[in-house]
């Protein structure tokens, strides 16, 4: 069971999962911290929902693959000599890094989907840094093991092991000890089944039709107005005080500050759009949003478009600010939402108003807006 034939096949599947996770994770990182050369489109509106759903689902599917792969090689991890030649030392060090980083990455990722943070470090920064370590260690590992991988993949899964030179011809009938023994093929099939089960357990968070089978999807429909909530108003320190008649949305553009009342927002032309909230943690849900097009709001104070804007919440802190690139500011679908699924926005969903832009991570859909700055 512990031969290269099982390990290499599980390794290929694991490598595919890690590659998908790495690419989709990089995309998500770039959208949130865009380098100068990076541009992300506003359409299709569901693209981020898809890439991030894929990120979390393949990450979870990788967990059984990783455990089986470690199970098939673990005696080697403790083989002697522990140190040996310099080459062996380097190889073992790189495998240690790979194993530790991969385990860390998939399990902290899983815990993040459940918003369970029994640690002190900031998750996203660590997850991003660790992704480079994992992918680097994977590439080194593949390069070192390539001859073994190629040989193992070339051999049929359940054929007898090749004979050592000068050995006897293989016995065509299995010896009695082999009958009823777990075959490699069974190990592989069980591994695929476990990995598939893990994927099914979470995929419904991002795939509405699969919601009913996803027994592990942490948030998939609960929350006011039929939409999950990541952080409630009370968790963010937002109280009923925001319902005060003193509320203004301040628009800072063209060198002026314009306070806009809620009634004035309601009196402007309203646009309705079906747009998803797609949380970086993997869940996503579509909803019907109604409000003022950001572009139209900025036009009322004399702004002509083509600039990034900063969206500022009544909530102070990390999630209280987001930056919207110009192509999103000017998009047809980008709303300052006042209503959700036909009713006034619930306090937990960002009353008095919140940003809803297409094809964006949920974390950038700032709730409880108080100020919009054209940059
Ligand atoms: N001000 C503020 N806006 C916020 C958040 C927050 O914590 N504070 N959470 C964000 C995250 S992580 C997500 S996924 C979405 C979720 O929106 P919902 O709670 O209305 O579903 O809101 C975003 N907007
Ligand atoms: Mo989120």
Tab-separated table of C-alpha atoms and ligand atoms in Angstrom:
chain	number	residue	atom	x	y	z
A	1	UNK	CA	0.000	0.000	0.000
A	2	UNK	CA	2.891	2.309	0.767
A	3	UNK	CA	4.341	2.198	-2.724
A	4	UNK	CA	4.988	5.060	-5.062
A	5	UNK	CA	2.068	3.973	-7.251
A	6	UNK	CA	-0.555	5.081	-4.728
A	7	UNK	CA	1.446	8.065	-3.493
A	8	UNK	CA	2.096	9.423	-6.989
A	9	UNK	CA	-1.562	9.181	-8.041
A	10	UNK	CA	-2.859	10.845	-4.894
A	11	UNK	CA	-0.023	13.355	-5.296
A	12	UNK	CA	-1.184	14.338	-8.778
A	13	UNK	CA	-4.713	15.021	-7.509
A	14	UNK	CA	-3.321	16.966	-4.559
A	15	UNK	CA	-1.060	18.958	-6.870
A	16	UNK	CA	-4.037	19.893	-9.049
A	17	UNK	CA	-6.014	21.042	-5.979
A	18	UNK	CA	-3.071	23.096	-4.679
A	19	UNK	CA	-2.539	24.689	-8.085
A	20	UNK	CA	-6.207	25.700	-8.293
A	21	UNK	CA	-6.112	27.027	-4.732
A	22	UNK	CA	-2.954	28.988	-5.427
A	23	UNK	CA	-4.222	30.650	-8.600
A	24	UNK	CA	-7.695	31.469	-7.239
A	25	UNK	CA	-6.134	32.657	-3.984
A	26	UNK	CA	-3.707	34.936	-5.814
A	27	UNK	CA	-6.617	36.414	-7.762
A	28	UNK	CA	-8.497	37.126	-4.564
A	29	UNK	CA	-5.385	38.685	-3.050
A	30	UNK	CA	-4.794	40.903	-6.099
A	31	UNK	CA	-8.425	42.066	-6.130
A	32	UNK	CA	-8.050	43.128	-2.498
A	33	UNK	CA	-4.531	44.566	-2.835
A	34	UNK	CA	-4.250	45.416	-6.533
A	35	UNK	CA	-0.730	45.812	-7.946
A	36	UNK	CA	-0.435	48.587	-10.526
A	37	UNK	CA	-0.671	46.254	-13.521
A	38	UNK	CA	-3.684	44.360	-12.244
A	39	UNK	CA	-7.201	45.028	-13.521
A	40	UNK	CA	-10.265	43.043	-12.527
A	41	UNK	CA	-13.425	43.288	-14.645
A	42	UNK	CA	-16.899	44.131	-13.338
A	43	UNK	CA	-18.402	41.346	-15.443
A	44	UNK	CA	-19.441	38.587	-15.359
A	45	UNK	CA	-20.929	39.562	-12.009
A	46	UNK	CA	-20.547	35.991	-10.670
A	47	UNK	CA	-16.872	35.475	-11.587
A	48	UNK	CA	-15.451	36.102	-8.109
A	49	UNK	CA	-18.223	34.006	-6.641
A	50	UNK	CA	-17.004	31.189	-8.877
A	51	UNK	CA	-13.243	31.588	-8.304
A	52	UNK	CA	-13.581	31.913	-4.538
A	53	UNK	CA	-16.098	29.052	-4.298
A	54	UNK	CA	-13.592	26.966	-6.246
A	55	UNK	CA	-10.787	28.082	-3.916
A	56	UNK	CA	-12.544	26.946	-0.771
A	57	UNK	CA	-14.039	23.778	-2.287
A	58	UNK	CA	-10.743	22.510	-3.721
A	59	UNK	CA	-8.970	23.463	-0.499
A	60	UNK	CA	-11.388	21.325	1.482
A	61	UNK	CA	-11.222	18.491	-1.087
A	62	UNK	CA	-7.423	18.559	-0.675
A	63	UNK	CA	-7.628	17.650	3.026
A	64	UNK	CA	-8.409	13.912	2.564
A	65	UNK	CA	-5.873	13.760	-0.278
A	66	UNK	CA	-3.187	15.257	1.934
A	67	UNK	CA	-3.960	12.888	4.806
A	68	UNK	CA	-3.917	9.797	2.562
A	69	UNK	CA	-0.724	10.923	0.893
A	70	UNK	CA	0.960	11.417	4.267
A	71	UNK	CA	-0.410	8.028	5.334
A	72	UNK	CA	1.207	6.337	2.353
A	73	UNK	CA	4.642	7.864	2.964
A	74	UNK	CA	4.911	8.456	6.688
A	75	UNK	CA	7.381	5.634	7.488
A	76	UNK	CA	9.736	7.371	5.059
A	77	UNK	CA	9.422	10.631	6.949
A	78	UNK	CA	11.099	8.942	9.916
A	79	UNK	CA	13.579	6.815	7.945
A	80	UNK	CA	17.208	6.635	8.954
A	81	UNK	CA	19.721	8.091	8.583
A	82	UNK	CA	17.945	11.243	9.722
A	83	UNK	CA	20.642	13.478	8.336
A	84	UNK	CA	23.044	11.711	5.971
A	85	UNK	CA	24.562	13.467	2.983
A	86	UNK	CA	24.030	17.200	2.294
A	87	UNK	CA	21.667	16.354	-0.586
A	88	UNK	CA	19.617	14.132	1.682
A	89	UNK	CA	19.600	16.872	4.295
A	90	UNK	CA	18.249	19.397	1.809
A	91	UNK	CA	15.658	16.946	0.547
A	92	UNK	CA	14.448	16.178	4.051
A	93	UNK	CA	14.364	19.835	5.026
A	94	UNK	CA	12.288	20.679	1.966
A	95	UNK	CA	9.869	17.835	2.707
A	96	UNK	CA	9.513	19.010	6.301
A	97	UNK	CA	8.659	22.491	5.081
A	98	UNK	CA	6.196	21.047	2.563
A	99	UNK	CA	4.413	18.837	5.076
A	100	UNK	CA	4.197	21.430	7.832
A	101	UNK	CA	3.167	24.271	5.516
A	102	UNK	CA	0.578	22.188	3.634
A	103	UNK	CA	-1.052	20.936	6.854
A	104	UNK	CA	-1.028	24.445	8.299
A	105	UNK	CA	-2.498	25.941	5.137
A	106	UNK	CA	-5.450	23.595	4.623
A	107	UNK	CA	-6.468	23.403	8.278
A	108	UNK	CA	-6.239	27.116	9.055
A	109	UNK	CA	-8.117	27.707	5.785
A	110	UNK	CA	-10.848	25.308	6.878
A	111	UNK	CA	-11.042	26.987	10.287
A	112	UNK	CA	-11.330	30.371	8.600
A	113	UNK	CA	-14.390	29.201	6.646
A	114	UNK	CA	-15.966	28.521	10.032
A	115	UNK	CA	-14.680	31.862	11.395
A	116	UNK	CA	-12.880	30.014	14.144
A	117	UNK	CA	-9.612	31.784	15.010
A	118	UNK	CA	-7.841	30.091	17.932
A	119	UNK	CA	-4.633	31.968	17.099
A	120	UNK	CA	-3.089	35.400	17.396
A	121	UNK	CA	-1.825	36.045	13.845
A	122	UNK	CA	-3.875	37.806	11.174
A	123	UNK	CA	-5.283	35.060	8.980
A	124	UNK	CA	-5.170	36.548	5.468
A	125	UNK	CA	-1.582	37.816	5.614
A	126	UNK	CA	-0.366	34.497	6.968
A	127	UNK	CA	-2.446	32.470	4.509
A	128	UNK	CA	-1.015	34.496	1.627
A	129	UNK	CA	2.626	34.207	2.757
A	130	UNK	CA	2.218	30.499	3.468
A	131	UNK	CA	0.743	29.949	-0.015
A	132	UNK	CA	4.082	30.933	-1.561
A	133	UNK	CA	5.954	28.611	0.775
A	134	UNK	CA	3.619	25.713	-0.030
A	135	UNK	CA	3.731	26.226	-3.780
A	136	UNK	CA	7.534	26.629	-3.749
A	137	UNK	CA	7.962	23.481	-1.682
A	138	UNK	CA	5.578	21.596	-4.001
A	139	UNK	CA	7.618	22.595	-7.057
A	140	UNK	CA	10.898	21.527	-5.417
A	141	UNK	CA	9.275	18.264	-4.359
A	142	UNK	CA	7.968	17.529	-7.869
A	143	UNK	CA	11.356	18.337	-9.394
A	144	UNK	CA	13.180	16.027	-6.971
A	145	UNK	CA	10.696	13.171	-7.292
A	146	UNK	CA	9.992	13.441	-11.010
A	147	UNK	CA	11.753	10.189	-12.007
A	148	UNK	CA	9.902	8.250	-9.286
A	149	UNK	CA	6.586	9.923	-10.139
A	150	UNK	CA	6.927	9.143	-13.843
A	151	UNK	CA	7.885	5.524	-13.235
A	152	UNK	CA	5.070	5.041	-10.710
A	153	UNK	CA	2.410	6.572	-12.947
A	154	UNK	CA	3.606	4.361	-15.829
A	155	UNK	CA	2.965	1.178	-13.834
A	156	UNK	CA	-0.522	-0.322	-13.476
A	157	UNK	CA	-1.930	0.294	-10.025
A	158	UNK	CA	-2.409	-3.286	-8.918
A	159	UNK	CA	0.170	-5.282	-10.905
A	160	UNK	CA	2.775	-7.130	-8.812
A	161	UNK	CA	5.865	-5.146	-7.976
A	162	UNK	CA	8.617	-5.399	-10.581
A	163	UNK	CA	11.130	-8.136	-9.858
A	164	UNK	CA	14.537	-7.327	-8.544
A	165	UNK	CA	17.217	-8.138	-11.124
A	166	UNK	CA	17.931	-11.849	-11.291
A	167	UNK	CA	14.708	-12.808	-9.490
A	168	UNK	CA	12.299	-15.566	-10.414
A	169	UNK	CA	9.447	-15.124	-12.850
A	170	UNK	CA	6.369	-13.674	-11.134
A	171	UNK	CA	3.710	-16.077	-9.969
A	172	UNK	CA	0.646	-15.386	-12.137
A	173	UNK	CA	-1.834	-16.422	-9.450
A	174	UNK	CA	-2.022	-14.390	-6.268
A	175	UNK	CA	-0.739	-16.142	-3.206
A	176	UNK	CA	-3.394	-16.870	-0.557
A	177	UNK	CA	-2.143	-13.996	1.592
A	178	UNK	CA	-3.045	-11.594	-1.175
A	179	UNK	CA	-6.675	-12.686	-1.388
A	180	UNK	CA	-9.102	-10.418	0.393
A	181	UNK	CA	-6.356	-7.941	1.088
A	182	UNK	CA	-7.037	-4.259	0.543
A	183	UNK	CA	-5.798	-3.487	-2.952
A	184	UNK	CA	-4.166	-0.274	-4.060
A	185	UNK	CA	-7.104	0.321	-6.342
A	186	UNK	CA	-9.462	0.203	-3.361
A	187	UNK	CA	-7.288	2.666	-1.471
A	188	UNK	CA	-7.360	5.039	-4.424
A	189	UNK	CA	-11.119	4.723	-4.945
A	190	UNK	CA	-11.785	5.373	-1.270
A	191	UNK	CA	-9.499	8.390	-1.416
A	192	UNK	CA	-11.381	9.890	-4.383
A	193	UNK	CA	-14.679	9.183	-2.617
A	194	UNK	CA	-13.526	10.875	0.613
A	195	UNK	CA	-12.206	13.869	-1.250
A	196	UNK	CA	-15.446	14.147	-3.244
A	197	UNK	CA	-17.469	13.890	-0.052
A	198	UNK	CA	-15.437	16.709	1.497
A	199	UNK	CA	-16.074	18.855	-1.581
A	200	UNK	CA	-19.815	18.101	-1.546
A	201	UNK	CA	-19.910	18.969	2.146
A	202	UNK	CA	-19.015	22.592	1.412
A	203	UNK	CA	-19.773	23.292	-2.257
A	204	UNK	CA	-23.387	24.252	-1.510
A	205	UNK	CA	-22.185	27.443	0.165
A	206	UNK	CA	-21.413	28.789	-3.284
A	207	UNK	CA	-23.661	26.616	-5.471
A	208	UNK	CA	-27.312	27.356	-4.698
A	209	UNK	CA	-28.592	24.086	-6.214
A	210	UNK	CA	-26.255	22.017	-4.050
A	211	UNK	CA	-27.142	23.784	-0.807
A	212	UNK	CA	-29.243	20.899	0.502
A	213	UNK	CA	-26.390	18.335	0.272
A	214	UNK	CA	-23.778	20.496	1.915
A	215	UNK	CA	-23.938	19.331	5.488
A	216	UNK	CA	-20.840	21.276	6.529
A	217	UNK	CA	-21.544	24.613	4.829
A	218	UNK	CA	-21.260	26.954	7.803
A	219	UNK	CA	-23.512	29.745	6.559
A	220	UNK	CA	-25.968	29.091	3.792
A	221	UNK	CA	-29.198	31.001	4.089
A	222	UNK	CA	-29.581	32.058	7.679
A	223	UNK	CA	-29.633	35.757	8.483
A	224	UNK	CA	-32.220	38.483	8.065
A	225	UNK	CA	-33.897	38.986	4.674
A	226	UNK	CA	-32.810	35.513	3.544
A	227	UNK	CA	-29.129	36.432	3.307
A	228	UNK	CA	-26.283	35.327	5.594
A	229	UNK	CA	-24.501	37.971	7.658
A	230	UNK	CA	-20.785	37.878	8.273
A	231	UNK	CA	-20.611	40.490	10.983
A	232	UNK	CA	-23.776	41.774	12.583
A	233	UNK	CA	-24.368	45.427	13.396
A	234	UNK	CA	-23.880	44.788	17.102
A	235	UNK	CA	-20.599	42.937	16.479
A	236	UNK	CA	-19.443	45.979	14.499
A	237	UNK	CA	-20.556	48.379	17.228
A	238	UNK	CA	-23.379	49.815	15.089
A	239	UNK	CA	-26.476	50.620	17.124
A	240	UNK	CA	-30.013	51.760	16.431
A	241	UNK	CA	-28.577	55.251	16.776
A	242	UNK	CA	-27.907	55.200	13.021
A	243	UNK	CA	-31.677	55.498	12.530
A	244	UNK	CA	-31.375	59.109	13.715
A	245	UNK	CA	-32.692	61.853	11.444
A	246	UNK	CA	-29.199	63.406	11.671
A	247	UNK	CA	-27.782	60.710	9.395
A	248	UNK	CA	-26.022	62.034	6.293
A	249	UNK	CA	-24.025	60.295	3.596
A	250	UNK	CA	-21.183	62.696	2.894
A	251	UNK	CA	-19.916	62.729	-0.678
A	252	UNK	CA	-16.465	64.278	-1.032
A	253	UNK	CA	-15.822	65.026	-4.697
A	254	UNK	CA	-14.719	67.860	-6.938
A	255	UNK	CA	-13.198	69.642	-3.941
A	256	UNK	CA	-16.476	69.855	-2.004
A	257	UNK	CA	-18.222	67.926	0.728
A	258	UNK	CA	-21.900	67.278	0.093
A	259	UNK	CA	-24.035	65.838	2.882
A	260	UNK	CA	-26.906	63.775	1.477
A	261	UNK	CA	-29.904	62.774	3.601
A	262	UNK	CA	-31.505	59.356	3.435
A	263	UNK	CA	-34.677	60.924	2.046
A	264	UNK	CA	-32.657	62.569	-0.700
A	265	UNK	CA	-31.101	59.189	-1.581
A	266	UNK	CA	-34.575	57.635	-1.674
A	267	UNK	CA	-35.805	60.421	-3.948
A	268	UNK	CA	-33.082	59.828	-6.549
A	269	UNK	CA	-33.718	57.437	-9.467
A	270	UNK	CA	-33.547	53.876	-8.136
A	271	UNK	CA	-31.926	50.912	-9.851
A	272	UNK	CA	-32.575	47.247	-9.047
A	273	UNK	CA	-30.001	44.515	-9.666
A	274	UNK	CA	-29.578	40.847	-8.803
A	275	UNK	CA	-26.046	40.624	-7.453
A	276	UNK	CA	-24.232	38.093	-5.287
A	277	UNK	CA	-22.441	38.683	-2.026
A	278	UNK	CA	-19.391	36.438	-2.371
A	279	UNK	CA	-17.510	36.170	0.894
A	280	UNK	CA	-13.797	35.393	0.784
A	281	UNK	CA	-14.603	32.595	3.220
A	282	UNK	CA	-16.371	30.743	0.431
A	283	UNK	CA	-20.086	31.269	0.981
A	284	UNK	CA	-21.984	33.308	-1.520
A	285	UNK	CA	-25.605	34.206	-2.095
A	286	UNK	CA	-27.489	36.171	-4.677
A	287	UNK	CA	-29.978	38.852	-3.703
A	288	UNK	CA	-32.021	41.626	-5.235
A	289	UNK	CA	-30.641	45.035	-4.352
A	290	UNK	CA	-32.255	48.412	-4.973
A	291	UNK	CA	-30.618	51.777	-4.573
A	292	UNK	CA	-28.886	54.678	-6.225
A	293	UNK	CA	-26.277	53.999	-8.868
A	294	UNK	CA	-22.960	55.227	-7.458
A	295	UNK	CA	-22.180	56.840	-10.821
A	296	UNK	CA	-25.480	58.793	-10.700
A	297	UNK	CA	-24.904	59.875	-7.100
A	298	UNK	CA	-21.438	61.195	-7.960
A	299	UNK	CA	-22.855	62.962	-11.021
A	300	UNK	CA	-25.236	64.955	-8.762
A	301	UNK	CA	-22.185	66.556	-7.124
A	302	UNK	CA	-20.472	67.216	-10.442
A	303	UNK	CA	-18.145	64.225	-10.741
A	304	UNK	CA	-17.687	62.852	-14.236
A	305	UNK	CA	-16.199	59.437	-13.557
A	306	UNK	CA	-12.806	57.883	-14.200
A	307	UNK	CA	-11.623	57.984	-10.563
A	308	UNK	CA	-11.239	55.448	-7.797
A	309	UNK	CA	-13.336	56.092	-4.691
A	310	UNK	CA	-13.007	55.271	-1.043
A	311	UNK	CA	-16.070	53.911	0.752
A	312	UNK	CA	-16.105	54.655	4.476
A	313	UNK	CA	-18.345	53.036	7.064
A	314	UNK	CA	-19.697	54.298	10.344
A	315	UNK	CA	-17.803	51.319	11.688
A	316	UNK	CA	-14.196	52.099	12.546
A	317	UNK	CA	-11.445	49.645	11.794
A	318	UNK	CA	-10.258	47.156	9.244
A	319	UNK	CA	-13.602	46.388	7.576
A	320	UNK	CA	-14.840	49.968	7.762
A	321	UNK	CA	-13.038	51.155	4.616
A	322	UNK	CA	-12.756	49.833	1.088
A	323	UNK	CA	-11.403	51.207	-2.130
A	324	UNK	CA	-13.341	50.912	-5.381
A	325	UNK	CA	-11.413	51.035	-8.683
A	326	UNK	CA	-12.698	53.458	-11.325
A	327	UNK	CA	-14.147	50.755	-13.591
A	328	UNK	CA	-16.372	49.650	-10.693
A	329	UNK	CA	-17.297	53.225	-9.754
A	330	UNK	CA	-18.521	53.868	-13.288
A	331	UNK	CA	-20.223	50.482	-13.766
A	332	UNK	CA	-23.910	50.208	-14.482
A	333	UNK	CA	-24.361	47.661	-11.695
A	334	UNK	CA	-22.626	49.419	-8.809
A	335	UNK	CA	-25.195	50.566	-6.270
A	336	UNK	CA	-25.457	52.377	-3.004
A	337	UNK	CA	-28.122	49.953	-1.862
A	338	UNK	CA	-31.066	51.066	0.267
A	339	UNK	CA	-33.241	47.986	-0.152
A	340	UNK	CA	-32.666	44.240	-0.143
A	341	UNK	CA	-35.081	41.648	-1.545
A	342	UNK	CA	-37.865	44.222	-1.675
A	343	UNK	CA	-37.571	45.629	1.846
A	344	UNK	CA	-35.573	48.342	3.514
A	345	UNK	CA	-32.025	47.149	4.277
A	346	UNK	CA	-31.809	45.381	7.628
A	347	UNK	CA	-29.432	46.962	10.164
A	348	UNK	CA	-27.270	43.803	9.907
A	349	UNK	CA	-27.028	44.183	6.135
A	350	UNK	CA	-25.820	47.764	6.338
A	351	UNK	CA	-28.747	50.162	6.983
A	352	UNK	CA	-28.932	53.085	6.151
A	353	UNK	CA	-26.997	52.191	2.987
A	354	UNK	CA	-24.191	49.970	1.760
A	355	UNK	CA	-22.077	49.408	-1.281
A	356	UNK	CA	-23.046	46.591	-3.655
A	357	UNK	CA	-20.763	46.238	-6.656
A	358	UNK	CA	-20.641	43.314	-9.103
A	359	UNK	CA	-17.900	40.678	-9.144
A	360	UNK	CA	-16.238	41.678	-5.880
A	361	UNK	CA	-15.203	39.973	-2.665
A	362	UNK	CA	-17.866	40.398	0.026
A	363	UNK	CA	-15.323	41.956	2.376
A	364	UNK	CA	-15.153	44.978	0.038
A	365	UNK	CA	-18.958	45.501	-0.001
A	366	UNK	CA	-18.836	48.064	2.783
A	367	UNK	CA	-21.889	48.325	5.046
A	368	UNK	CA	-23.230	51.296	7.085
A	369	UNK	CA	-21.769	53.889	4.712
A	370	UNK	CA	-21.152	57.367	6.058
A	371	UNK	CA	-18.742	58.850	3.536
A	372	UNK	CA	-17.683	58.427	-0.083
A	373	UNK	CA	-14.435	60.053	-1.215
A	374	UNK	CA	-13.483	60.435	-4.860
A	375	UNK	CA	-9.708	59.990	-5.002
B	1	LIG	N1	-18.595	47.964	7.569
B	1	LIG	C1	-18.524	46.660	7.293
B	1	LIG	N2	-18.869	46.211	6.075
B	1	LIG	C2	-18.788	44.892	5.762
B	1	LIG	C3	-18.328	43.967	6.718
B	1	LIG	C4	-17.972	44.454	8.000
B	1	LIG	O1	-17.572	43.696	8.888
B	1	LIG	N3	-18.083	45.789	8.250
B	1	LIG	N4	-18.228	42.626	6.366
B	1	LIG	C5	-18.002	42.388	4.950
B	1	LIG	C6	-18.007	40.981	4.598
B	1	LIG	S1	-16.659	40.083	5.057
B	1	LIG	C7	-18.991	40.424	3.841
B	1	LIG	S2	-18.876	38.840	3.269
B	1	LIG	C8	-20.204	41.189	3.499
B	1	LIG	C9	-21.403	40.408	3.943
B	1	LIG	O2	-22.555	41.179	3.760
B	1	LIG	P1	-23.857	40.784	4.580
B	1	LIG	O3	-23.461	40.726	6.024
B	1	LIG	O4	-24.871	41.848	4.294
B	1	LIG	O5	-24.295	39.462	4.037
B	1	LIG	O6	-20.219	42.463	4.086
B	1	LIG	C10	-18.992	43.130	4.071
B	1	LIG	N5	-19.159	44.489	4.533
B	2	LIG	MO1	-16.739	38.119	3.958
